Structures are given as C-alpha cells and as structure tokens.
mmCIF file of N, CA and C in Angstrom:
data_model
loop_
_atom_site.group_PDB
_atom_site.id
_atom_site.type_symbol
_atom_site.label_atom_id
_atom_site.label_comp_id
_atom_site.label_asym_id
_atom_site.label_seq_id
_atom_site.Cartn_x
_atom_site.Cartn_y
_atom_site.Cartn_z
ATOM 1 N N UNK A 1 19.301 83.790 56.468
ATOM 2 C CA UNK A 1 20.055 82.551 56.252
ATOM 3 C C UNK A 1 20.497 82.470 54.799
ATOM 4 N N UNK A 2 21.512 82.201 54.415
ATOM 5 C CA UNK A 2 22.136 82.140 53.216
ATOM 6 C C UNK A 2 22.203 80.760 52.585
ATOM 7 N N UNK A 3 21.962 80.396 51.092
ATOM 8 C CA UNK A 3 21.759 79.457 51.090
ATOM 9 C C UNK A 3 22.294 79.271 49.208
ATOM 10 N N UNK A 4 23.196 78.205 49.176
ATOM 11 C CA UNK A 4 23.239 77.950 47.502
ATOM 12 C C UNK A 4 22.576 77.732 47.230
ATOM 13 N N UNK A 5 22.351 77.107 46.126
ATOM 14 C CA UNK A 5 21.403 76.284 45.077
ATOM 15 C C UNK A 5 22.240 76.088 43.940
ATOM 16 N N UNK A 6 22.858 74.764 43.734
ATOM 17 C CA UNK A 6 23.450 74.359 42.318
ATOM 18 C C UNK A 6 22.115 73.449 41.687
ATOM 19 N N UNK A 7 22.876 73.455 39.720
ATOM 20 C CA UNK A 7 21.825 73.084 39.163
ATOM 21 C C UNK A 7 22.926 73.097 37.668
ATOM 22 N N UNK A 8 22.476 72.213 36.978
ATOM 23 C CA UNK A 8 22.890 72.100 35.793
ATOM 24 C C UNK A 8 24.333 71.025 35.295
ATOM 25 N N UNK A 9 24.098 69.744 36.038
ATOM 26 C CA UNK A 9 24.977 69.034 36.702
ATOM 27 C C UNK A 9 24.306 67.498 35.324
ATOM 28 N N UNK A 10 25.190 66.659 35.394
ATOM 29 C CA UNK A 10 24.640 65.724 34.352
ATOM 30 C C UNK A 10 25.080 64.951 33.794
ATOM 31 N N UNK A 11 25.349 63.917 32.852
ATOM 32 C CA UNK A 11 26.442 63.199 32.193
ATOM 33 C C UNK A 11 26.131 63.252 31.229
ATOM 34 N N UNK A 12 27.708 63.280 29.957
ATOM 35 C CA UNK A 12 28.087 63.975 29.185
ATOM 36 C C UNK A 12 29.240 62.799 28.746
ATOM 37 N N UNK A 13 29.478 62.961 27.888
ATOM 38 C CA UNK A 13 30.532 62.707 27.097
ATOM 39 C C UNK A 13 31.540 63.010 26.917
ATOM 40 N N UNK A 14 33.077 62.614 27.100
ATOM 41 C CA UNK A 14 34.204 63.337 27.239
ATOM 42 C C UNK A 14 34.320 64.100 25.563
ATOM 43 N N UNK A 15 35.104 65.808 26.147
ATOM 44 C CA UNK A 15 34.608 66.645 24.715
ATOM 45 C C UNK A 15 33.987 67.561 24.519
ATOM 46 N N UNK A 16 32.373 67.313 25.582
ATOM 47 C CA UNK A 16 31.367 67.804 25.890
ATOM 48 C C UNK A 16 31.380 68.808 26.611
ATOM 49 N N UNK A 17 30.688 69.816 26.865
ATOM 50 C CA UNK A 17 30.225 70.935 27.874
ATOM 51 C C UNK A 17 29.372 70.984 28.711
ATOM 52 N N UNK A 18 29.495 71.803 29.229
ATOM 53 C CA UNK A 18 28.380 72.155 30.413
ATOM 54 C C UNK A 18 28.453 73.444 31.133
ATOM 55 N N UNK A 19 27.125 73.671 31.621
ATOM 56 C CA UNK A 19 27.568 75.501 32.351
ATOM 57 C C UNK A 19 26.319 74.562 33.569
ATOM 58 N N UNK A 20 27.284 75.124 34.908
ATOM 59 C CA UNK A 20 26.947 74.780 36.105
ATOM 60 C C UNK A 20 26.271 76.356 36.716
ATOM 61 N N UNK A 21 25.159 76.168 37.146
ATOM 62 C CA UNK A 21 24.665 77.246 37.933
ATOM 63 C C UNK A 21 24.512 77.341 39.291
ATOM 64 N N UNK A 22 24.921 78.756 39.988
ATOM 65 C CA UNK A 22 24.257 78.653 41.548
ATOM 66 C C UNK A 22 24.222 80.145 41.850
ATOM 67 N N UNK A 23 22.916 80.172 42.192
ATOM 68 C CA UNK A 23 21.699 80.929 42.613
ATOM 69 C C UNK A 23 21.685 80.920 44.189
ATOM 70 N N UNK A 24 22.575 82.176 45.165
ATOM 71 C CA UNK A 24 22.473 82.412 46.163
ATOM 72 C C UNK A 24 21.218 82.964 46.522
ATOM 73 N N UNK A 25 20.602 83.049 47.639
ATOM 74 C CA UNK A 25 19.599 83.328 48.085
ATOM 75 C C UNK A 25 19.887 83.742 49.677
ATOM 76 N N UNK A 26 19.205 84.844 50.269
ATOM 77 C CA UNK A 26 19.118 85.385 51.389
ATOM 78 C C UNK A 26 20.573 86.465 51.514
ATOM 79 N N UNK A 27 21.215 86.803 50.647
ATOM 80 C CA UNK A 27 22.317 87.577 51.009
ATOM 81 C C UNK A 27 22.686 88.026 49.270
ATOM 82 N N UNK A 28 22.863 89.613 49.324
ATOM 83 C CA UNK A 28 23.041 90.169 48.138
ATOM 84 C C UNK A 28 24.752 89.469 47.970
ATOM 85 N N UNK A 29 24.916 89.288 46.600
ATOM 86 C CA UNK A 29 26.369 88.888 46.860
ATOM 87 C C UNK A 29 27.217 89.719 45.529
ATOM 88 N N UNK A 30 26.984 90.571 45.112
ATOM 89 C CA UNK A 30 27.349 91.348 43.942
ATOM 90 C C UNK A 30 28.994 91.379 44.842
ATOM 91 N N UNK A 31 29.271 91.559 45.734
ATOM 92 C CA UNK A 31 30.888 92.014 45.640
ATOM 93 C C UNK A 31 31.054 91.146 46.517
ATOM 94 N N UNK A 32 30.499 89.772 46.163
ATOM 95 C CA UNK A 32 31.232 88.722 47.698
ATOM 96 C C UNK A 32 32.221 87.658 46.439
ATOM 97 N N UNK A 33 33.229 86.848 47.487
ATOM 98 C CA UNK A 33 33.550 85.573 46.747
ATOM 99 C C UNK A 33 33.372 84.786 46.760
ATOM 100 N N UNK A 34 33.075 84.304 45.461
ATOM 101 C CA UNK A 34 32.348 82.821 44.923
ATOM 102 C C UNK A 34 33.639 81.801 44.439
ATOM 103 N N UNK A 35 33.213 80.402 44.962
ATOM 104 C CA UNK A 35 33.873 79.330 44.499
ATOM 105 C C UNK A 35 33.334 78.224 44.017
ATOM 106 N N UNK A 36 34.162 77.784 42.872
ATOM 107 C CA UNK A 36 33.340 76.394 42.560
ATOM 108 C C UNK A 36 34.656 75.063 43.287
ATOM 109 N N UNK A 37 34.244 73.973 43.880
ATOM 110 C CA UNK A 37 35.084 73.308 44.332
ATOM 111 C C UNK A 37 34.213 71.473 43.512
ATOM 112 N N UNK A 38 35.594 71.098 43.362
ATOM 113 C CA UNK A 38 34.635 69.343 42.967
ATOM 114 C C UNK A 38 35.633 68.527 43.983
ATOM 115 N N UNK A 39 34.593 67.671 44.424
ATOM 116 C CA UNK A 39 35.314 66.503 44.652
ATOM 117 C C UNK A 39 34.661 65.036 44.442
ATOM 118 N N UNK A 40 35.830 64.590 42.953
ATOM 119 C CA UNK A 40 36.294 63.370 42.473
ATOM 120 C C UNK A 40 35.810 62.336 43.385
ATOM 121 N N UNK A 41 35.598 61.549 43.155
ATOM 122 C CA UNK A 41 35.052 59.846 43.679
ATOM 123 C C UNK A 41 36.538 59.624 43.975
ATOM 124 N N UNK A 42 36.617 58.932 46.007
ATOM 125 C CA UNK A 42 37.824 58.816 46.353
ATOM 126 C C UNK A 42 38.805 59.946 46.747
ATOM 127 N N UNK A 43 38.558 61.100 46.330
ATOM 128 C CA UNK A 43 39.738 62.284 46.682
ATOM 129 C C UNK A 43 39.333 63.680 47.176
ATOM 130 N N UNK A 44 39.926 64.328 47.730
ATOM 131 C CA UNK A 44 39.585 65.187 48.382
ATOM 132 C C UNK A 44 38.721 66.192 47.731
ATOM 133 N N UNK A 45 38.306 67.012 48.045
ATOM 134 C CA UNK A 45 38.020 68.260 47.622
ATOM 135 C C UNK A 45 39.075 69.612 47.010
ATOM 136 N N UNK A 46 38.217 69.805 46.305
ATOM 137 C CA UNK A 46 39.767 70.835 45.406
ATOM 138 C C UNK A 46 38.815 71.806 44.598
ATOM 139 N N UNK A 47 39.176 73.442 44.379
ATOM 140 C CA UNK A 47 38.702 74.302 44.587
ATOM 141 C C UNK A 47 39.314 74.179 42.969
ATOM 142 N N UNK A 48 38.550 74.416 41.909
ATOM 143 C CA UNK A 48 38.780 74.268 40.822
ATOM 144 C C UNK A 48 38.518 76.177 40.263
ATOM 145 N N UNK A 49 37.797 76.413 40.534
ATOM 146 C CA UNK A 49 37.733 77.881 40.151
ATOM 147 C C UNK A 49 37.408 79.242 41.142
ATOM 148 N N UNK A 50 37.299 80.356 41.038
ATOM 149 C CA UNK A 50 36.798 81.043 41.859
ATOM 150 C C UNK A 50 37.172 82.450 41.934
ATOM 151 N N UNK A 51 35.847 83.319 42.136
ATOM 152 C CA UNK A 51 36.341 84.932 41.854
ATOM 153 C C UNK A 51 36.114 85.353 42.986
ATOM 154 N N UNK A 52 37.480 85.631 42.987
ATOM 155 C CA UNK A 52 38.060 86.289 44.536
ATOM 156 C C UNK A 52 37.750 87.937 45.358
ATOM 157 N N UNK A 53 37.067 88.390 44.103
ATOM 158 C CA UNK A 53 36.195 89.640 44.518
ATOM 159 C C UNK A 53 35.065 90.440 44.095
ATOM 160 N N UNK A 54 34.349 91.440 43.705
ATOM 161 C CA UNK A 54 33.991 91.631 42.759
ATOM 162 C C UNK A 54 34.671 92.226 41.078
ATOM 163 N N UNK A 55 35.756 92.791 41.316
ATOM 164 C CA UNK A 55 36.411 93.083 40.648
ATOM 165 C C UNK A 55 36.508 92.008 39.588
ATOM 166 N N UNK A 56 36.546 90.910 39.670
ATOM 167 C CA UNK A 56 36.537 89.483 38.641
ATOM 168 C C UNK A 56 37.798 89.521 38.583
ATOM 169 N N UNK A 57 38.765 89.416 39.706
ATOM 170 C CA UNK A 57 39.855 88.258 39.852
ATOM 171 C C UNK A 57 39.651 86.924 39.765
ATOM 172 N N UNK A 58 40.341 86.237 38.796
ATOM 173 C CA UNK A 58 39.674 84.996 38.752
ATOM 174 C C UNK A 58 40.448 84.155 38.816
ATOM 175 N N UNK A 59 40.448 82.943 39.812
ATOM 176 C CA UNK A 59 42.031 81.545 40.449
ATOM 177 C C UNK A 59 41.113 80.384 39.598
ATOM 178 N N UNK A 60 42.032 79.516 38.559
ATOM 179 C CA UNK A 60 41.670 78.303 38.142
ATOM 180 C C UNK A 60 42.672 77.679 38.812
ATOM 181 N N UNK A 61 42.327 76.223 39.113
ATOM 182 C CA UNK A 61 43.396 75.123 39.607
ATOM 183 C C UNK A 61 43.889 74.857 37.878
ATOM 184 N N UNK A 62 44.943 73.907 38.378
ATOM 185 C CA UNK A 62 45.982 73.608 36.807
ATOM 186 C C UNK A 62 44.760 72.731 36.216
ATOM 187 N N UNK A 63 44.284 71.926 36.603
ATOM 188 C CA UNK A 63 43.005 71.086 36.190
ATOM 189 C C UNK A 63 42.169 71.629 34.910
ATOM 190 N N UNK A 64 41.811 73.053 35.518
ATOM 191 C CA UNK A 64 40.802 73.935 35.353
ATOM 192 C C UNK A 64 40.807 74.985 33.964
ATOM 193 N N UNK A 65 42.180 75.232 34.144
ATOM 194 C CA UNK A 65 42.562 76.525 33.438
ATOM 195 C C UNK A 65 42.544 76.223 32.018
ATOM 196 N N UNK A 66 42.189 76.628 31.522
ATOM 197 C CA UNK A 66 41.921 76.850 29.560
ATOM 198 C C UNK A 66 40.534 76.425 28.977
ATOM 199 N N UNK A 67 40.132 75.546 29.993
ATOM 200 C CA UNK A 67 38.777 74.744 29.924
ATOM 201 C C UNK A 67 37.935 75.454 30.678
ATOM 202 N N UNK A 68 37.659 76.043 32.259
ATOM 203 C CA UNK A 68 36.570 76.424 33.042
ATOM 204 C C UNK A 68 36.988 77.710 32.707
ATOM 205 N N UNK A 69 35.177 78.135 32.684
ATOM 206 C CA UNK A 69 35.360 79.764 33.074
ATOM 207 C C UNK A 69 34.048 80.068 34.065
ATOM 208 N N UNK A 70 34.535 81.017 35.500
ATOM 209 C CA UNK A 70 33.809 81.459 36.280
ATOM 210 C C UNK A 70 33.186 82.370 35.963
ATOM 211 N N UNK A 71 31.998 83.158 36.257
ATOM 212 C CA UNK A 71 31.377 84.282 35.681
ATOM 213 C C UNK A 71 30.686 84.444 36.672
ATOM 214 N N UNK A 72 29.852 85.864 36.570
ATOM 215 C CA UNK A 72 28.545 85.987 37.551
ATOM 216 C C UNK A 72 27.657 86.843 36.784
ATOM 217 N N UNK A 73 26.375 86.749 37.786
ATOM 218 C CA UNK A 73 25.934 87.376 37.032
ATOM 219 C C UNK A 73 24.710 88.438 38.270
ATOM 220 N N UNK A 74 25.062 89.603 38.876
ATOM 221 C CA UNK A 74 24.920 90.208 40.036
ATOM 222 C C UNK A 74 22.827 90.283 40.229
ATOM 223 N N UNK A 75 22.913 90.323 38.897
ATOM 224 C CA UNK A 75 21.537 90.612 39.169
ATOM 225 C C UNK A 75 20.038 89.581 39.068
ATOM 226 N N UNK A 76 21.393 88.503 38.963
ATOM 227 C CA UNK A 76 20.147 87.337 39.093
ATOM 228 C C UNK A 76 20.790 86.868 40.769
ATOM 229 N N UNK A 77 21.977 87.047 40.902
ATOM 230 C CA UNK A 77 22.392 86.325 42.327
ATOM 231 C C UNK A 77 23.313 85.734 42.126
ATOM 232 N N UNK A 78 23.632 85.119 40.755
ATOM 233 C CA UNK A 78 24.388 83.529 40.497
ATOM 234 C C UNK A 78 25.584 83.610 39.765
ATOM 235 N N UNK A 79 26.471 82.528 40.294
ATOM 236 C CA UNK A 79 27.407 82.442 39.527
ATOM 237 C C UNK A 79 27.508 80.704 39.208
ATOM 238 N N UNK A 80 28.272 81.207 37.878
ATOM 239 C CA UNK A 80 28.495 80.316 36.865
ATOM 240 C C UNK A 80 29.236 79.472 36.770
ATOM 241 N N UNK A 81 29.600 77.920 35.711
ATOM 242 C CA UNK A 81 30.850 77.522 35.731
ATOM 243 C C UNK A 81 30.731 76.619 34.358
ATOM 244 N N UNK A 82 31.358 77.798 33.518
ATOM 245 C CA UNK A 82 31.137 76.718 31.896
ATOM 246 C C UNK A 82 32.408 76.407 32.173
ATOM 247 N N UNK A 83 32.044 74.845 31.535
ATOM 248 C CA UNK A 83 33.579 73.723 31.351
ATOM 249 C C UNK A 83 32.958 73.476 29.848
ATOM 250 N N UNK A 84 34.257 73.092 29.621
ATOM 251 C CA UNK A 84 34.347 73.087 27.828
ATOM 252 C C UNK A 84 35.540 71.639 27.935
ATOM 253 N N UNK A 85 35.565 70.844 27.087
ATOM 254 C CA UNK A 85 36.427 70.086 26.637
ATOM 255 C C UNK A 85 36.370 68.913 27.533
ATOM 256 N N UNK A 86 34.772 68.158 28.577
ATOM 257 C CA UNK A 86 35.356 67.940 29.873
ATOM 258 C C UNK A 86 36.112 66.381 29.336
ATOM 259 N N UNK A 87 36.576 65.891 30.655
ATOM 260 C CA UNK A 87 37.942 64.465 30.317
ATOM 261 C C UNK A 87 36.883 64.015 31.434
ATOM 262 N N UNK A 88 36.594 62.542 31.538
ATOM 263 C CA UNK A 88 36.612 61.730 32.418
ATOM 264 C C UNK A 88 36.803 61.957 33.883
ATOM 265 N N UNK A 89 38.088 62.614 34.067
ATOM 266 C CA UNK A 89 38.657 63.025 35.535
ATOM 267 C C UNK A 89 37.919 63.919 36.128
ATOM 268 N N UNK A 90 37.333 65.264 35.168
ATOM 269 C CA UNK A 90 36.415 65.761 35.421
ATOM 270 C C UNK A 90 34.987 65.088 36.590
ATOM 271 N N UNK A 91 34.828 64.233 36.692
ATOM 272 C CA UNK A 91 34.046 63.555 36.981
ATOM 273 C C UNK A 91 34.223 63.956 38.681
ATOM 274 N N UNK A 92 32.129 64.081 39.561
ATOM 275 C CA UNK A 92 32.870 64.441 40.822
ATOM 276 C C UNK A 92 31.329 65.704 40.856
ATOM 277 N N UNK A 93 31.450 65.399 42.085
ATOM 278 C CA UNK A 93 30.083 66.340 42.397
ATOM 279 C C UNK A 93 31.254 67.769 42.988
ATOM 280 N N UNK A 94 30.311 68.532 42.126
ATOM 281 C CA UNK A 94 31.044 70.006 41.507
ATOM 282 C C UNK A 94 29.722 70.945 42.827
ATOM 283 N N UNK A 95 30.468 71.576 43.859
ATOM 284 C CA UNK A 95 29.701 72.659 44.996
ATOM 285 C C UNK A 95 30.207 73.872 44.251
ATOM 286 N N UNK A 96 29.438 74.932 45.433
ATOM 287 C CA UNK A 96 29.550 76.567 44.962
ATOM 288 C C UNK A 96 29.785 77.161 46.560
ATOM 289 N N UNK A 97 30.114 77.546 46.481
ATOM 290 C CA UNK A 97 30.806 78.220 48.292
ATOM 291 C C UNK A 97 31.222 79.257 48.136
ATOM 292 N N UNK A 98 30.779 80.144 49.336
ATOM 293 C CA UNK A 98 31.155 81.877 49.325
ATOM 294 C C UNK A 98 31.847 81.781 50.697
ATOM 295 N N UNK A 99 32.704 82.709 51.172
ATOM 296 C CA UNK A 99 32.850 82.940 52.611
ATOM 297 C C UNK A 99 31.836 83.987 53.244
ATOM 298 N N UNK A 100 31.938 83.574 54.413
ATOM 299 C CA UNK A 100 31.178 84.769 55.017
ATOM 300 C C UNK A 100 31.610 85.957 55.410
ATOM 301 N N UNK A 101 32.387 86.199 55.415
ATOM 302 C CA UNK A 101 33.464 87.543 54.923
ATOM 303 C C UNK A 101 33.462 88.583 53.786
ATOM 304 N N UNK A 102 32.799 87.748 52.737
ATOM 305 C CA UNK A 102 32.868 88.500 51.506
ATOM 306 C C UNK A 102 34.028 88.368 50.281
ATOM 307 N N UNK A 103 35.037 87.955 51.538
ATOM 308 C CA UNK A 103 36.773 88.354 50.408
ATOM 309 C C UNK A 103 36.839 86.991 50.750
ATOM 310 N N UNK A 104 38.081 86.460 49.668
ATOM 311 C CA UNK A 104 39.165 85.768 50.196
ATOM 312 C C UNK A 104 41.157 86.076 50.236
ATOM 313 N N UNK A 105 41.439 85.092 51.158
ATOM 314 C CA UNK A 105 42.944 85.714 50.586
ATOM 315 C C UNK A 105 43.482 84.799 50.553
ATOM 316 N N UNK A 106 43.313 83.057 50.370
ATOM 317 C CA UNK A 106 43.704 82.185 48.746
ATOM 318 C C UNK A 106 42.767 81.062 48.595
ATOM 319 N N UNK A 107 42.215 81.510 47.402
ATOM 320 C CA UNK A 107 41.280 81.105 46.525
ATOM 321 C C UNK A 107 41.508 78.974 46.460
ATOM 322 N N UNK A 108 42.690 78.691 46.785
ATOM 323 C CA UNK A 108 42.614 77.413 46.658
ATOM 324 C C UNK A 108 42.154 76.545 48.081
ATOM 325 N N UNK A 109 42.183 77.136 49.172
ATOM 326 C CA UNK A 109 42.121 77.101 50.636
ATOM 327 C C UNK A 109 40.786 76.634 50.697
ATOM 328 N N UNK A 110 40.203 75.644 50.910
ATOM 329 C CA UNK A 110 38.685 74.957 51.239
ATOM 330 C C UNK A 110 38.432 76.247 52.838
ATOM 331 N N UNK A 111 39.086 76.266 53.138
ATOM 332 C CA UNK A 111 38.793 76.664 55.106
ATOM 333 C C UNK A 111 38.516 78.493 54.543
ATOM 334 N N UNK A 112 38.795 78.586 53.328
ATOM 335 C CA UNK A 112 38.536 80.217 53.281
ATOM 336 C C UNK A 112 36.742 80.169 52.866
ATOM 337 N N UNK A 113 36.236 79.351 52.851
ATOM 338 C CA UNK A 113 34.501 79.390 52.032
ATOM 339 C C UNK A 113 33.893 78.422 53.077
ATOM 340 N N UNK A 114 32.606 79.341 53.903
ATOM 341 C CA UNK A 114 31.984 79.306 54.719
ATOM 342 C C UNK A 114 30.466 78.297 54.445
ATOM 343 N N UNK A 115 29.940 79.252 53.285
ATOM 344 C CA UNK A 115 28.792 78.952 53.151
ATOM 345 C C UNK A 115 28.805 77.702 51.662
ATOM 346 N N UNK A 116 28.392 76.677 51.839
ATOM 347 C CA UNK A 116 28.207 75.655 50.275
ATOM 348 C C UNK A 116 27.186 75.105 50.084
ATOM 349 N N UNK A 117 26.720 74.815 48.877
ATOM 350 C CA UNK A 117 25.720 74.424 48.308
ATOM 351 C C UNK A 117 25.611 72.503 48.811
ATOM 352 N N UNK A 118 24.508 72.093 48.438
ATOM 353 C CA UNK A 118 24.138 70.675 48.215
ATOM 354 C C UNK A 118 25.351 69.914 47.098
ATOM 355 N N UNK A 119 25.646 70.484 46.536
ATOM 356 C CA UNK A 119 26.195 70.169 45.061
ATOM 357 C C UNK A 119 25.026 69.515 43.821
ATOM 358 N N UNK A 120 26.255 68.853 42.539
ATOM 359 C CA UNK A 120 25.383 68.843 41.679
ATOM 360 C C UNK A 120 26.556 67.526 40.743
ATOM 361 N N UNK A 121 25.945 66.739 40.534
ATOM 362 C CA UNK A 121 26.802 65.614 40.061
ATOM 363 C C UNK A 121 27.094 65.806 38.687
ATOM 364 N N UNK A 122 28.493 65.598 38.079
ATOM 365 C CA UNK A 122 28.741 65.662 36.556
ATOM 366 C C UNK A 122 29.342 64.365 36.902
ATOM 367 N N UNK A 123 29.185 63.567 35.511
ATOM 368 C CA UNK A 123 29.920 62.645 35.321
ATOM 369 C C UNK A 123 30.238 62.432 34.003
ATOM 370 N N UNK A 124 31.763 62.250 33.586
ATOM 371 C CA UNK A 124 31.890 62.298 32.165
ATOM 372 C C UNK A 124 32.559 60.987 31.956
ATOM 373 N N UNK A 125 32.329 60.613 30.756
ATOM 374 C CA UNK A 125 32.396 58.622 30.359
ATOM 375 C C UNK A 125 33.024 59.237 28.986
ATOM 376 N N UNK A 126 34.479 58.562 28.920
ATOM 377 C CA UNK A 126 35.147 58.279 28.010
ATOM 378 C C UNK A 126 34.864 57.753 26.483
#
C-alpha cells in the first residue's frame, strides 16, 4: 500500500519561506512522478509544481514559478517543495501526489495523480 506523508506546513509571514516535505512509503519511487498541488480556501485545487519523471523535468504553475522549487531526494523516498518569497495567496493546504503509473503526460491535470497525501496547512498573513 502506498502512502504520503506531508510535513513541514505552518504560518509564516508574507516574505517568508518554507520547505514542505513528503516521505513516500511502501513503493520505491526514484523514477516515479511527484506533485505538489494546493488548494486555497474556496477554490479548487491546482497543481503548483511537479517532476514529471525521473530525469527532473520540472512544470511550475504561473503562481509558482521563480518562487517554488521541486526537488527529490531518491534515497530517503521524499520529495520536496521550498517556496521562497510566500504572498498571502499562497495560503491553502499544500498535498503531494504521485500517479500510479509512474509517468505523467500533463503535469497540471489533477486526474493524472493517483496516490495523495493527508496534506499539510501553510498559511501566510500579510
């Protein structure tokens, strides 16, 4: 059984940082794809980052890009999600989702990521 685990979730100050962790368990995932997705108080879900193979192709949403960076790290299990600069909007319990496939073929697609975590709440105050 495959299973996330996010962690490193918190409130912060707009400005502020944070590195979000998740620690798969029951399935090696060195060449699977990982996503981080948040969804905002009120709005849908939206796939803010995510490495689309092992190779470290890496999709930011416009949100995302200059500020998040995805990473992994194969031999603990986990992948990463430092945000730098966060804004308010930021705000929004932030999941980690792999497909069960291994691949994806588009990274912004909620219906391409099978397996997700509990999540992990950030909230950033102006």
């Amino acid at each position: 059984q495959v299973q996330l685990v996010e962690s490193g979730g918190g409130s912060v100050q707009a400005g502020d940082s944070l590195r979000l962790s998740c620690v798969v368990h029951g399935r090696t995932f060195a060449s699977n794809a990982m996503g981080w997705i948040r969804q905002a108080p009120g709005k849908e879900r939206e796939v803010v980052a995510a490495l689309t193979f092992s190779s470290g192709t890496t999709y930011y949403s416009t949100s995302a890009k200059g500020r998040f960076t995805i990473s992994r790290d194969n031999a603990k299990n986990t992948v990463y999600l430092q945000m730098s600069s966060l804004k308010p909007e930021d705000t929004g319990v932030y999941y980690c989702a792999a497909p069960f496939r291994g691949f994806i073929y588009n990274a912004s697609e909620l219906h391409e990521y099978d397996y997700w975590g509990q999540g992990t709440q950030v909230t950033v105050s102006a």
